[in-house]
Coordinates of C-alpha atoms in Angstrom, one line a residue:
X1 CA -7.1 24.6 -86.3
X2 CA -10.6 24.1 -87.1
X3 CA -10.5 20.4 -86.7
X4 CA -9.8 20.8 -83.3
X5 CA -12.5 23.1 -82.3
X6 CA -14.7 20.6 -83.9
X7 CA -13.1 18.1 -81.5
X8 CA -13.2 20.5 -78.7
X9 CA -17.1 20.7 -79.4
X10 CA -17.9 17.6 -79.9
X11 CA -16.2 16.1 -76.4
X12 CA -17.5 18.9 -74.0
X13 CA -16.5 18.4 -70.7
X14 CA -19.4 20.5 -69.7
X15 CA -22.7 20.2 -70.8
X16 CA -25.0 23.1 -70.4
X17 CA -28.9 22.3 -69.5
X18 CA -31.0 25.4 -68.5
X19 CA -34.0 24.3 -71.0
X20 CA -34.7 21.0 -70.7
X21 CA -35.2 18.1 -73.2
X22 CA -36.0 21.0 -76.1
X23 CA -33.1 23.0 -75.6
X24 CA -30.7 19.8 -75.0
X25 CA -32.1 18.9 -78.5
X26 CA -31.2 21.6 -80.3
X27 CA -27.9 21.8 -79.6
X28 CA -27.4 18.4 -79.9
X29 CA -28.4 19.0 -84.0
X30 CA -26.5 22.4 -83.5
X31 CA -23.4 19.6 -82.5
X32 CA -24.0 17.3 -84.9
X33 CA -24.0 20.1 -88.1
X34 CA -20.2 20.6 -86.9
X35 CA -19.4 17.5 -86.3
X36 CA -19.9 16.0 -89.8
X37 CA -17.9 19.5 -90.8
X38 CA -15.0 18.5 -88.9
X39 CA -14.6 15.5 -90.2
X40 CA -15.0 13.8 -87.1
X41 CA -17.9 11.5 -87.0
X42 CA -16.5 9.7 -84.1
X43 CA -17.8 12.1 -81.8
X44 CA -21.4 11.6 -82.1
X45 CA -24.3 13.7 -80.2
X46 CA -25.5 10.8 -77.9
X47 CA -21.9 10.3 -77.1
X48 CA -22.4 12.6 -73.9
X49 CA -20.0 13.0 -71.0
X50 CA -20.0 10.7 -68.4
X51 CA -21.6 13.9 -65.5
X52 CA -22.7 17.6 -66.9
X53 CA -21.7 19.7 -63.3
X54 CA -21.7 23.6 -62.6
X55 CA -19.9 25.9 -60.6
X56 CA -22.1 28.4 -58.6
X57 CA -20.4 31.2 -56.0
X58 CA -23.0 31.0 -52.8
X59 CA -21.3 34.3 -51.3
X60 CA -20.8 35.5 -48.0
X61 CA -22.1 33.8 -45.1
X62 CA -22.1 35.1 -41.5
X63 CA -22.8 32.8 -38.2
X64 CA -22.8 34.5 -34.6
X65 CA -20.6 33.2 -32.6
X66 CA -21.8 30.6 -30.1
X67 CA -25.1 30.4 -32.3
X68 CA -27.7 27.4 -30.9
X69 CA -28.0 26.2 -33.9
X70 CA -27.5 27.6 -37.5
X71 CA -28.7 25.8 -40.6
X72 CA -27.5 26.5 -44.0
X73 CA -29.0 25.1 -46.9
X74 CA -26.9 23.5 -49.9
X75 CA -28.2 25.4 -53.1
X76 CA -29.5 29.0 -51.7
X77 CA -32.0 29.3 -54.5
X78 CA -33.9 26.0 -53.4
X79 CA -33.5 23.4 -55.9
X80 CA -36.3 20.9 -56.0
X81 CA -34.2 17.5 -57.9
X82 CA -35.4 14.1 -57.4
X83 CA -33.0 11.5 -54.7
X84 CA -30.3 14.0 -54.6
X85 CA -26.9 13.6 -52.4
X86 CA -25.3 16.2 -50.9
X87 CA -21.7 16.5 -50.2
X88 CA -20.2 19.1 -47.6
X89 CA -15.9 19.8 -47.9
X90 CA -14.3 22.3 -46.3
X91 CA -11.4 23.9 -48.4
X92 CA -8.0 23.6 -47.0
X93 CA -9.0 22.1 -44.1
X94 CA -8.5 18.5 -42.7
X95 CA -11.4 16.0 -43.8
X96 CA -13.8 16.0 -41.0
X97 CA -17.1 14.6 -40.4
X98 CA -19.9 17.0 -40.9
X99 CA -23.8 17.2 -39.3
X100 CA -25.9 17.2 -42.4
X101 CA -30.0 17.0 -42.7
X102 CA -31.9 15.1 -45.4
X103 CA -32.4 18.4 -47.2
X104 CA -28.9 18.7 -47.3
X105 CA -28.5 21.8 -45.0
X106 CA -25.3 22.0 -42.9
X107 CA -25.6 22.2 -39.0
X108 CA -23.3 24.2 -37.2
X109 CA -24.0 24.2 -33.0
X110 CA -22.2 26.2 -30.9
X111 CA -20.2 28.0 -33.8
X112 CA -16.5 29.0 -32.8
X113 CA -14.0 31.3 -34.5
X114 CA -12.1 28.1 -35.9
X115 CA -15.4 27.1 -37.6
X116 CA -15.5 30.1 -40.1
X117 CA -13.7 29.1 -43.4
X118 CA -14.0 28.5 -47.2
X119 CA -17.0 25.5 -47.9
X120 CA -18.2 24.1 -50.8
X121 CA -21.2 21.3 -51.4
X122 CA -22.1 19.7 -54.1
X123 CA -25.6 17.7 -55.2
X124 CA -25.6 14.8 -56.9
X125 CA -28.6 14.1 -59.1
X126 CA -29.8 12.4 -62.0
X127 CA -31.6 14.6 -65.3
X128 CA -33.0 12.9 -68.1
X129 CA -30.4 9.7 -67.6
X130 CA -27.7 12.3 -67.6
X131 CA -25.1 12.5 -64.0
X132 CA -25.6 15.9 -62.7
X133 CA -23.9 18.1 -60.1
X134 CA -24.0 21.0 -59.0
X135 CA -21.8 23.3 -56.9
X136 CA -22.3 26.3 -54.7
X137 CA -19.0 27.7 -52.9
X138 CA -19.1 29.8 -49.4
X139 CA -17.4 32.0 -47.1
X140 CA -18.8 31.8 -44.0
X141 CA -17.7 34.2 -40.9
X142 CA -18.2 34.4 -37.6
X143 CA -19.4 37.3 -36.3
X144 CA -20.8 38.9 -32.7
X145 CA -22.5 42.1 -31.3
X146 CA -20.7 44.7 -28.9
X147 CA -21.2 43.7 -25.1
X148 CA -19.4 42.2 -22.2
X149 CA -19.1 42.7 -18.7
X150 CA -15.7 42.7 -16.4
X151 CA -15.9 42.2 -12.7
X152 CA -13.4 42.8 -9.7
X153 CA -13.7 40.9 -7.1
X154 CA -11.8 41.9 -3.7
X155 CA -10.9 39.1 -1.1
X156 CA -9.6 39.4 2.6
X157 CA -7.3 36.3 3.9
X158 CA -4.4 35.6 6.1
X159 CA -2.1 34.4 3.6
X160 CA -0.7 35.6 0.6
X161 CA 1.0 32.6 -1.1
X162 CA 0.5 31.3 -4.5
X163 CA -0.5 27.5 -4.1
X164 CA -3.1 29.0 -1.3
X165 CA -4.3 31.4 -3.9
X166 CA -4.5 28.7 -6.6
X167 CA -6.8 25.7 -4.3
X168 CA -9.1 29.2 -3.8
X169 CA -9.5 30.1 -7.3
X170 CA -10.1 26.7 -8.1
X171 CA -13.2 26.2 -5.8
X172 CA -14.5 29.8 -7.0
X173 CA -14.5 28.2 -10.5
X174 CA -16.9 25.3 -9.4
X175 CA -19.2 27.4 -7.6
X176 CA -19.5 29.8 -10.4
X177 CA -20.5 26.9 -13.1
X178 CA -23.6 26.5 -12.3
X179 CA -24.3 30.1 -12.2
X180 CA -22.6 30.2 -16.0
X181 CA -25.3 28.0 -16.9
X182 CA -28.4 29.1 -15.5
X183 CA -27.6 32.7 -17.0
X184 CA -26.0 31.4 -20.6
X185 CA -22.7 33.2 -20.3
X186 CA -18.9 32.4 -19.8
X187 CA -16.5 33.7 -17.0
X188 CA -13.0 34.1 -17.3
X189 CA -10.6 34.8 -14.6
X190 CA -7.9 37.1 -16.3
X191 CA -5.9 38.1 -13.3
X192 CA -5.4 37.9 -9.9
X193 CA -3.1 40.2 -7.5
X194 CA -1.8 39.9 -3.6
X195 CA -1.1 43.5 -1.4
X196 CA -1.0 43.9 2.5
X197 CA -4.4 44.9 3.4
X198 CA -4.0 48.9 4.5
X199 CA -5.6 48.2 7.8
X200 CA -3.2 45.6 9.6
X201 CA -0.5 44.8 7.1
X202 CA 1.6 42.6 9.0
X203 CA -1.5 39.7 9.6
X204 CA -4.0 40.6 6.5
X205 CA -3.7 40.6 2.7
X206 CA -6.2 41.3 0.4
X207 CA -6.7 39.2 -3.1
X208 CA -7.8 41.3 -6.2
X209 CA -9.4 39.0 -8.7
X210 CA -10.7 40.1 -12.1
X211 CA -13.2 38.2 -14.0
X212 CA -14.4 38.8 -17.3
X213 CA -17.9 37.9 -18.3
X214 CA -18.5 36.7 -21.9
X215 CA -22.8 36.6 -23.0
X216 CA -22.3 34.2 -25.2
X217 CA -22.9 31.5 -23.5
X218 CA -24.7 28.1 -24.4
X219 CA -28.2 28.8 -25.6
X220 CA -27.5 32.1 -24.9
X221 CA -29.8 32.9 -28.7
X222 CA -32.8 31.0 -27.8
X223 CA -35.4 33.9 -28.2
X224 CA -33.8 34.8 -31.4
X225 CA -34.1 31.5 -33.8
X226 CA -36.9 32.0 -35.5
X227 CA -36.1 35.5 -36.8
X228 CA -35.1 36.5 -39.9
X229 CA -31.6 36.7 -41.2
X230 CA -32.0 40.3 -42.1
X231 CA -33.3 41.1 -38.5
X232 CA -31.4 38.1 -36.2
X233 CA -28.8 41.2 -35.8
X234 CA -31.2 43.4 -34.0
X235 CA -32.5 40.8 -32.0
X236 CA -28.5 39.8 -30.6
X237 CA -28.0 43.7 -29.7
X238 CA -31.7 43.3 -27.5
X239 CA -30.8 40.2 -26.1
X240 CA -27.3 41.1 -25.1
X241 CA -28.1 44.3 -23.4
X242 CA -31.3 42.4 -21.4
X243 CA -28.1 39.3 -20.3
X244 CA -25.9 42.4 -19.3
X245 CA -28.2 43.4 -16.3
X246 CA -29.9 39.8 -15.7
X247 CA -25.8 38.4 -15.1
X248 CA -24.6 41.8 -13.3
X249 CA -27.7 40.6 -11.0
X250 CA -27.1 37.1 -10.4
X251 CA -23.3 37.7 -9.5
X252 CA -24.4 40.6 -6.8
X253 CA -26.7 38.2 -5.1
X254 CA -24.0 34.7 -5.5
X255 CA -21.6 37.1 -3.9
X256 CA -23.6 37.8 -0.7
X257 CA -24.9 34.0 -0.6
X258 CA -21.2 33.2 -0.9
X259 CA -19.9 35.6 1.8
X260 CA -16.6 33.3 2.4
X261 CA -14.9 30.6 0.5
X262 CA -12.9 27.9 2.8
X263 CA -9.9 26.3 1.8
X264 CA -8.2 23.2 3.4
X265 CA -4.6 21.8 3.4
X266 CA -2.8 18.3 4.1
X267 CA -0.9 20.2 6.7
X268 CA -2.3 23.1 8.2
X269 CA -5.7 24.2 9.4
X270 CA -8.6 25.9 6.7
X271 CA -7.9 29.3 5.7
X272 CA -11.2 32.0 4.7
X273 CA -11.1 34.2 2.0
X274 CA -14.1 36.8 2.4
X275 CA -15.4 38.7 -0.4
X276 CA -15.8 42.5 0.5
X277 CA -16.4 43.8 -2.7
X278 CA -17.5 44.1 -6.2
X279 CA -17.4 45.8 -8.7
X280 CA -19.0 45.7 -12.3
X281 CA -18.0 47.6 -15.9
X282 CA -19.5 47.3 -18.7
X283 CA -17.8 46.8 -22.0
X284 CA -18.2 47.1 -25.8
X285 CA -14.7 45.8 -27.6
X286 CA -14.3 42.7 -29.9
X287 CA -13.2 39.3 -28.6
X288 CA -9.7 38.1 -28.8
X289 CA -9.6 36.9 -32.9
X290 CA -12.3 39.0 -34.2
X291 CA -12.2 43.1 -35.3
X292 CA -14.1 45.8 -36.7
X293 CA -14.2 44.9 -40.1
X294 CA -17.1 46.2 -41.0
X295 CA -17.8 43.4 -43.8
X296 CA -21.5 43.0 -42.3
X297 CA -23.6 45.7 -43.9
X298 CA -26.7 45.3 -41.4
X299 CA -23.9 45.7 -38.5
X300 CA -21.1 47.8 -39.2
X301 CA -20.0 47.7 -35.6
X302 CA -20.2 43.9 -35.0
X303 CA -16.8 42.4 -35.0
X304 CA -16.0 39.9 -37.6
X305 CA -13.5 36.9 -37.2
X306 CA -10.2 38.0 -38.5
X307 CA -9.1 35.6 -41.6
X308 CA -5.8 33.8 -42.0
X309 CA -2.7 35.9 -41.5
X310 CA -4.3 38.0 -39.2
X311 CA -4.4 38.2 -35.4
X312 CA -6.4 40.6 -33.2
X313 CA -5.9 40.6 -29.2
X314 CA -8.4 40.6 -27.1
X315 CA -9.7 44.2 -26.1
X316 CA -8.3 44.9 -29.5
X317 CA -10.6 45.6 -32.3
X318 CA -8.6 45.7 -35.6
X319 CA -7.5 42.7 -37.2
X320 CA -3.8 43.1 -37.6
X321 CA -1.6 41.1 -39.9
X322 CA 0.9 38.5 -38.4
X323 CA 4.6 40.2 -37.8
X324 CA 7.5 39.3 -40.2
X325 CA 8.4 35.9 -38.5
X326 CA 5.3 34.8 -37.5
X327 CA 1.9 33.2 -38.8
X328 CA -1.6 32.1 -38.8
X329 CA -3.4 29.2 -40.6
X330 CA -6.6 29.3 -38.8
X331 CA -9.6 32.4 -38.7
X332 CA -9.7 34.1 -35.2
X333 CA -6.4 33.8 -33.5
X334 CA -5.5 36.4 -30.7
X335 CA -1.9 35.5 -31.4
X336 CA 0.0 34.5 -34.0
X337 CA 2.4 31.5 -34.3
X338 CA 6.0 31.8 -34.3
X339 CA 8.2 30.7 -36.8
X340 CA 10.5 27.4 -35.7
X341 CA 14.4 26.4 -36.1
X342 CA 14.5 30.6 -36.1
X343 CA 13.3 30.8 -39.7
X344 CA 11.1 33.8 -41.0
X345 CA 8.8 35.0 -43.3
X346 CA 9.4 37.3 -46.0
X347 CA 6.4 39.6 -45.9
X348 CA 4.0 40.5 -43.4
X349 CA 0.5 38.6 -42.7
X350 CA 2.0 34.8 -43.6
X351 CA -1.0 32.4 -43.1
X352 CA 0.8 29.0 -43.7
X353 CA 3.8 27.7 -42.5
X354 CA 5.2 27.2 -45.3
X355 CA 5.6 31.2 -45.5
X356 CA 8.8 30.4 -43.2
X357 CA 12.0 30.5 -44.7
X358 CA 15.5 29.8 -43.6
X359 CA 17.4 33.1 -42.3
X360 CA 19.6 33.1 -45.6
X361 CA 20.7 36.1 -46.4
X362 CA 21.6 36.5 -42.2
X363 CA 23.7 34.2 -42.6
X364 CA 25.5 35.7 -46.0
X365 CA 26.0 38.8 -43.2
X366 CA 27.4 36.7 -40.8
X367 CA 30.0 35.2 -42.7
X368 CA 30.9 38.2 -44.6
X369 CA 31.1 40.0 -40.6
X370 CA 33.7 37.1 -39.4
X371 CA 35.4 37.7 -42.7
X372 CA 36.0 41.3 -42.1
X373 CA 39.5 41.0 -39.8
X374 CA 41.1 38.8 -42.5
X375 CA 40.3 41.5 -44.9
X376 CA 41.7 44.3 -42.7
X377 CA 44.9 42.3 -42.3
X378 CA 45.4 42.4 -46.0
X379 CA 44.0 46.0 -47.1
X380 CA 45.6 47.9 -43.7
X381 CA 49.5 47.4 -44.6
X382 CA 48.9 48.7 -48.2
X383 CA 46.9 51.6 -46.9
X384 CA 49.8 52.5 -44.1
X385 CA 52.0 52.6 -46.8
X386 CA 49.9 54.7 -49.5
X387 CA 49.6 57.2 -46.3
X388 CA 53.4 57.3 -45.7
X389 CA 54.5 57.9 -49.3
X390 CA 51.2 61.2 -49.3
X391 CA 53.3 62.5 -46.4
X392 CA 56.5 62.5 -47.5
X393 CA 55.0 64.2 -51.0
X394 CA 53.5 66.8 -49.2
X395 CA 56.9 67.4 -47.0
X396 CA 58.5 67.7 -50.3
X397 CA 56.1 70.1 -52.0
X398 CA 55.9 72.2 -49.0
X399 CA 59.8 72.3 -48.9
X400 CA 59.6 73.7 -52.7
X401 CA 56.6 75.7 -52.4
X402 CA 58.5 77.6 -49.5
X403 CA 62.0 77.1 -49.6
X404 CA 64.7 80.9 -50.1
X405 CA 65.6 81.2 -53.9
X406 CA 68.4 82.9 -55.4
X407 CA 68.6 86.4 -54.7
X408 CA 69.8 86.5 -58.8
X409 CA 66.6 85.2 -60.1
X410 CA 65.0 87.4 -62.5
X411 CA 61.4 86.6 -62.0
X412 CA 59.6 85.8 -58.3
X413 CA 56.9 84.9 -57.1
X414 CA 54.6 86.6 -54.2
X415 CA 56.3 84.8 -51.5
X416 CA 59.7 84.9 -52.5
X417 CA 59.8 88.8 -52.8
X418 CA 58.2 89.2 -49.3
X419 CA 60.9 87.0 -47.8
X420 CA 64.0 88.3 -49.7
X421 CA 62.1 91.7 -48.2
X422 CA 62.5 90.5 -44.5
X423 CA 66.2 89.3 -45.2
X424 CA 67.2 92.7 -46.6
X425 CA 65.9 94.6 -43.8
X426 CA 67.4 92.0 -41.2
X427 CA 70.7 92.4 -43.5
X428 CA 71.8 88.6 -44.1
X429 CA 74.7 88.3 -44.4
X430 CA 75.5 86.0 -48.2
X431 CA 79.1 85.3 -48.5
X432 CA 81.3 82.9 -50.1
X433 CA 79.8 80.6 -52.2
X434 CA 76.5 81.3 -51.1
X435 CA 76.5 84.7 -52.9
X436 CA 77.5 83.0 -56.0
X437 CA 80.2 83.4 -58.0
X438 CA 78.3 86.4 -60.3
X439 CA 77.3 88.5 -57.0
X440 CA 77.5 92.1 -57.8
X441 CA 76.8 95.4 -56.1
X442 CA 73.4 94.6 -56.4
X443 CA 73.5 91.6 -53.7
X444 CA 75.6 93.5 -51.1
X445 CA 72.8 94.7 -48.8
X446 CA 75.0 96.4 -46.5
X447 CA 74.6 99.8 -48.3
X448 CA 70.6 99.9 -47.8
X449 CA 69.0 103.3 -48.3
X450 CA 65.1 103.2 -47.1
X451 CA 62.5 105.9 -47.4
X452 CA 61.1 107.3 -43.9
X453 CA 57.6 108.1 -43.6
X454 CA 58.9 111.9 -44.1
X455 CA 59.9 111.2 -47.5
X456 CA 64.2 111.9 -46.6
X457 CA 67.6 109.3 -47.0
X458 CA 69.5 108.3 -44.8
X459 CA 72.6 106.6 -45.5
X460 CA 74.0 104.1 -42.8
X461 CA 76.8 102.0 -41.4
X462 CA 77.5 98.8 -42.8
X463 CA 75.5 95.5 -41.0
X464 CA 73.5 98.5 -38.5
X465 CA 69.7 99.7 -39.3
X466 CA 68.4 102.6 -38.4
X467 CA 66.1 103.0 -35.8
X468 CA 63.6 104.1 -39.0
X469 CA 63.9 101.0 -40.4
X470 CA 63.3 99.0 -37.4
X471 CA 60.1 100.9 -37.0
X472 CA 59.1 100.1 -40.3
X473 CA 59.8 96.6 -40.3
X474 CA 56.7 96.2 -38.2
X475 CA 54.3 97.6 -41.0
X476 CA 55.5 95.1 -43.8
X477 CA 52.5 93.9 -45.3
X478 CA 52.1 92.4 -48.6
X479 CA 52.2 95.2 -50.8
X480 CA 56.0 95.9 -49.4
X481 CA 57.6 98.5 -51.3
X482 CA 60.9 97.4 -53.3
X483 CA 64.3 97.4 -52.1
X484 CA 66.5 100.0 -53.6
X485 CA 70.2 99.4 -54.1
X486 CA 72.9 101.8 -54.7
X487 CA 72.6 102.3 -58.4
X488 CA 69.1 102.6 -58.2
X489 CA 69.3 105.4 -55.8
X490 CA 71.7 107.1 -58.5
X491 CA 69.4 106.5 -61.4
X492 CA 66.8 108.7 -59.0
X493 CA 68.8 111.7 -59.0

């Protein structure tokens, strides 16, 4: 074990230098000492690796969006090396060319959501003879301030017919370029609707376009590159709020220079569409692909790009993660991507598509669903007949549970008393073989003496009650009072 941390030692495959030549020397002696310990004298001092290189985390790095032009430097602390190369990657990303200066900064113009990522350079140098590198890692993020500006445009014409609609949105587009670049902002038409104007509706239509206005336009930053990153954000919210009124301006006055727009056909003469209104509102809600996720300390309500396995909608302001089912590779989608071939993902926010699997345990379901009738042909007979035989069980204990005993037995139950009760006072007849052959005086009900409510006998005819009894029979509850028979009633006297 200690031979091989002498070997570990004396081959390391990095090779600290934060002295210089003094430092290097000592623990090159330092190496040397356990070397000739180990036993290893192969591994000499001046045997060094072939490149000493270091890892260095650069942090967090955010870029406005649509930024002029944003420099960041390799090394943040300002190395000073001689002839160095720089090398710019981004991780997980597709090689791609990169704009780089001398000093080895990386140029980013007209930054975009897809732009934000993982990045990594490296320098190259040379150090006492020794290959050198060093490299500084980044997250970089896009990022913008709260402002926008939505406009509704209304438009009388003749005709209310799509492909009409279309060649007429397509010249407002070209006349409305030029204005996008003389005031640095974007416009968007979002939607466009067709109603019978309220004044004739049989020969005029009205056309309701909305347009959404986006500040951050080309060069749109141009007072605010010299400032300092700690106060660049202030100088965004200033600039954005002085573009709101300067746009909301220009579009007032291109609207009344632009009064009516012609359009032409192969087939049929020029229809007008003439703008008799509009309207502005201003708006403060994050861009389709970025939220509120307050990652930027100096702006807490700027809206950041939301990172892979997120979406955010536009007027939306959280970053949400992708649906089970779906995905997102890239930073600032509005949208994410569906899973093909109807696969899904297991969990929610999947950024790759590898997250999608195959629908297995659907399919387990769906085979075990189609199985089902096969099963029920084979468990339904077995149950029919487990049902039949718990019927004809409970017939049977029913029929026991209830059925007359002999008037002979000796002890009875509940039941049996009230019933042989009823019979005496309805005087059954038993006879023959019924009665048994060891029927006595005792069984021959026809000689029935019953108490009235006054306390007296009576003694009457054979197989006739008297009207006493008949009243009583009524009240026979289960607390019935025993039936005397003849020498019974002699015993009493």
């Amino acid at each position: 074990h200690t031979a091989q941390q002498g070997r570990m030692l004396c081959a390391p495959h990095v090779w600290p230098d934060p002295g210089g030549p003094r430092v290097l020397g000592t623990m090159g002696i330092l190496t040397l000492v356990l070397c000739s310990c180990s036993g290893h004298p192969e591994s000499l001092p001046w045997d060094l690796p072939a490149m000493s290189s270091w890892e260095h985390q650069g942090g967090l790095v955010f870029i406005h969006m649509e930024s002029s032009l944003y420099s960041l430097p390799c090394s943040p602390i300002g190395m000073e090396v001689a002839d160095p190369t720089y090398r710019w990657v981004q991780d997980g990303a597709a090689p791609r060319l990169f704009s780089v200066t001398k000093e080895g900064h990386l140029l980013f113009q007209h930054f975009q959501a897809g732009d934000s990522g993982k990045y990594s350079c490296t320098i190259f140098y040379m150090k006492h003879g020794i290959p050198v590198s060093q490299t500084f890692h980044y997250s970089i993020f896009g990022y913008h301030v709260l402002g926008g500006l939505d406009t509704v445009l209304l438009f009388h014409s003749k005709l209310c017919e799509d492909e009409w609609t279309k060649r007429f949105l397509w010249g407002l587009r070209d006349k409305l370029r030029q204005l996008e670049i003389e005031q640095h902002c974007k416009f968007q038409l979002t939607a466009t609707f067709c109603f019978p104007s309220l004044n004739s509706p049989s020969d005029e239509f009205i056309i309701q376009v909305q347009l959404e206005v986006s500040l951050f336009g080309p060069h749109w930053d141009e007072h605010c590159k010299s400032q300092d990153m700690e106060t660049v954000t202030d100088c965004y919210r200033k600039t954005v709020q002085h573009n709101l009124g300067q746009v909301q301006l220009a579009l007032t006055r291109f609207f009344k220079e632009h009064k009516s727009f012609h359009v032409t056909g192969a087939d049929s003469p020029s229809i007008n569409f003439t703008n008799e209104f509009v309207g502005f509102l201003k708006t403060e809600q994050c861009s389709g692909g970025y939220g509120q996720t307050k990652q930027l300390q100096r702006c807490l309500d700027c809206c950041i790009v939301c990172p892979p396995g997120t979406f955010s909608p536009p007027r939306n302001s959280q970053c949400s993660p992708c649906p089970v089912g779906t995905y997102s590779p890239t930073y600032g989608v509005a949208l994410c991507t569906p899973c093909k071939d109807g696969m899904i993902t297991r969990v929610l926010g999947a950024s790759s598509v590898t997250d999608c699997v195959k629908k297995e345990r659907t399919k387990q379901a769906v085979s075990v669903v189609h199985r089902i009738p096969v099963l029920l042909l084979i468990i339904l007979p077995a149950l029919l007949v487990i049902n039949f035989l718990f019927i004809l069980s409970s017939c049977y204990w029913f029929y026991q549970e209830y059925q007359v005993s002999s008037p002979r037995a000796s002890k009875k139950t509940g039941s049996t008393m009230r019933m042989e009760t009823v019979t005496s006072f309805f005087r059954i007849p038993r006879q023959g073989p019924q009665a048994g052959p060891d029927a006595g005086p005792a069984s021959d009900t026809g000689h029935l003496d019953t108490s009235t409510s006054q306390g007296g006998y009576k003694k009457h005819r054979h197989g006739a009650p008297s009207p006493a009894v008949t009243s009583n029979l009524a009240t026979v509850t289960d607390e019935t009072t025993p039936v005397l028979t003849l020498e019974d009633r002699k015993d009493t006297f």
